[in-house]
Coordinates of C-alpha atoms in Angstrom, one line a residue:
M107 CA 0.0 -0.2 0.2
R108 CA 2.9 2.5 0.3
W109 CA 3.4 2.2 -3.3
L110 CA 0.2 3.7 -3.6
R111 CA 0.7 6.6 -1.1
S112 CA 4.0 7.3 -3.3
V113 CA 2.1 7.8 -6.5
A114 CA -0.7 9.9 -5.3
A115 CA 1.8 12.0 -3.9
V116 CA 3.4 12.6 -7.1
V117 CA 0.1 12.7 -8.9
G118 CA -1.0 15.2 -5.9
G119 CA 1.8 17.5 -6.2
L120 CA 1.5 17.5 -10.3
L121 CA -2.3 18.3 -10.2
A122 CA -1.7 20.9 -7.5
G123 CA 0.6 22.9 -10.0
M124 CA -1.3 22.6 -12.8
V125 CA -4.1 24.1 -11.2
V126 CA -2.3 27.3 -10.1
V127 CA -0.7 27.5 -13.2
I128 CA -4.0 26.9 -14.8
G129 CA -5.5 29.5 -12.4
L130 CA -2.8 32.1 -12.7
T131 CA -2.7 32.2 -16.3
A132 CA -6.5 32.5 -16.6
A133 CA -6.2 35.6 -14.0
A134 CA -2.8 37.2 -16.1
T135 CA -5.0 36.6 -19.2
F136 CA -7.9 38.4 -18.0
L137 CA -5.7 41.3 -16.1
L138 CA -3.6 41.9 -19.3
F139 CA -5.4 40.9 -22.3
E140 CA -9.1 41.4 -21.3
G141 CA -9.8 37.5 -21.2
D142 CA -8.7 37.3 -24.8
M143 CA -6.7 34.1 -25.0
S144 CA -6.1 34.6 -28.8
A145 CA -4.1 38.0 -28.5
P146 CA -0.4 37.4 -29.3
P147 CA 1.9 37.3 -25.6
T148 CA 3.7 39.9 -24.4
P149 CA 7.3 39.7 -23.3
G150 CA 6.2 40.9 -19.9
Y151 CA 3.2 38.2 -20.2
L152 CA 5.9 35.3 -20.9
A153 CA 8.4 36.3 -18.4
A154 CA 5.8 36.6 -15.9
N155 CA 4.3 33.1 -16.8
V156 CA 8.0 31.4 -16.2
L157 CA 8.6 32.7 -13.1
Y158 CA 5.0 31.8 -11.7
S159 CA 5.3 28.1 -13.6
A160 CA 8.6 27.9 -11.5
G161 CA 7.0 28.7 -8.2
A162 CA 3.9 26.5 -8.9
A163 CA 6.6 23.7 -9.9
G164 CA 7.5 24.4 -6.5
L165 CA 4.7 23.9 -4.8
A166 CA 4.3 20.5 -6.7
G167 CA 7.5 19.6 -5.5
W168 CA 6.8 20.7 -1.9
I169 CA 3.6 18.6 -2.0
A170 CA 5.0 15.5 -3.4
A171 CA 7.9 15.5 -0.8
R172 CA 5.0 16.2 2.0
W173 CA 2.7 13.7 1.3
A174 CA 5.2 10.8 0.2
P175 CA 5.4 8.0 2.6
S176 CA 9.5 8.5 2.7
H177 CA 12.1 10.0 0.8
G178 CA 10.6 13.3 -0.1
L179 CA 13.0 14.4 -2.2
V180 CA 12.9 11.3 -4.8
H181 CA 9.4 12.2 -5.0
S182 CA 9.9 15.6 -5.9
G183 CA 12.6 14.2 -7.9
A184 CA 9.7 12.2 -9.9
V185 CA 7.6 15.2 -10.2
A186 CA 10.5 17.3 -11.6
L187 CA 11.4 14.3 -14.1
I188 CA 7.3 14.2 -15.5
M189 CA 7.8 18.3 -15.7
L190 CA 10.8 18.0 -18.0
L191 CA 9.2 15.2 -20.1
M192 CA 6.4 17.1 -20.4
S193 CA 8.0 20.4 -21.6
S194 CA 10.1 19.2 -23.7
G195 CA 8.2 16.8 -25.9
G196 CA 7.3 19.5 -29.0
T197 CA 10.3 21.8 -31.0
S198 CA 7.6 24.0 -32.5
A199 CA 6.4 27.0 -30.6
A200 CA 2.7 29.0 -30.7
E201 CA 2.9 31.7 -32.9
G202 CA 4.3 35.2 -31.0
V203 CA 6.3 32.9 -28.7
P204 CA 9.7 33.6 -28.9
S205 CA 12.3 30.6 -28.8
W206 CA 13.7 31.4 -24.9
Y207 CA 10.3 30.5 -23.2
G208 CA 10.2 26.7 -24.1
P209 CA 13.7 26.0 -22.8
A210 CA 13.0 28.4 -19.8
V211 CA 10.2 26.5 -18.9
A212 CA 12.0 23.1 -19.1
V213 CA 14.8 23.7 -17.1
L214 CA 12.8 26.2 -14.4
A215 CA 10.0 23.6 -13.9
P216 CA 11.9 21.0 -13.1
V217 CA 14.1 23.1 -10.9
G218 CA 11.4 24.5 -9.2
A219 CA 9.9 20.9 -8.0
L220 CA 13.6 19.7 -6.8
V221 CA 13.7 23.2 -4.4
G222 CA 10.4 22.8 -3.5
G223 CA 10.9 19.3 -2.5
W224 CA 14.5 20.3 -1.2
L225 CA 12.8 22.9 1.3
R226 CA 9.9 20.4 2.4
V227 CA 12.7 17.8 3.4
R228 CA 15.2 20.6 4.8
S229 CA 12.2 22.1 7.4
V230 CA 11.1 18.4 8.4
G231 CA 15.0 18.2 9.5
R232 CA 15.2 21.3 10.9
S233 CA 11.5 20.6 13.3
A234 CA 13.2 17.4 14.2
N235 CA 16.0 18.7 15.6
E236 CA 14.6 21.6 17.5

C-alpha cells in the first residue's frame, strides 16, 4: 500500500501545480488581455508565466515531498522528471512565442520542483532537531 501513497504524492503534487498554473494563467490573461486567449503574448506576460510556472512547480515538489511516505526528495524528483518530459515534447512554438520560452520552462519547472521538495525535506529535518 506504500506504493499507492507514493503515486498519490507525485500525482497530487502535479495536479496542484497544474491547478495553480491554470488559475494564474487565466488571471493574467484576464488582467493583461481582457480575457482574450487569442491575443499575442507580450514579453512581460511570458516572463511572468515562466516565473509563476516555476513557483507552481515548487509547490508541486513540496506537496509531493510532504505527502510521500518516505524519501520526499525522491518524490519531488519524480515530479521534476515528469515536468521535464512534458515540457520537452515538442519543438514547434506557438505564433508570437519567442524561442527562449520553451527552454526556460523546461529548465525552471523541474528545478522549481526539486527546490520545493528540498525546502520541505529541509524544514522537516530542522523541526525534528529543535
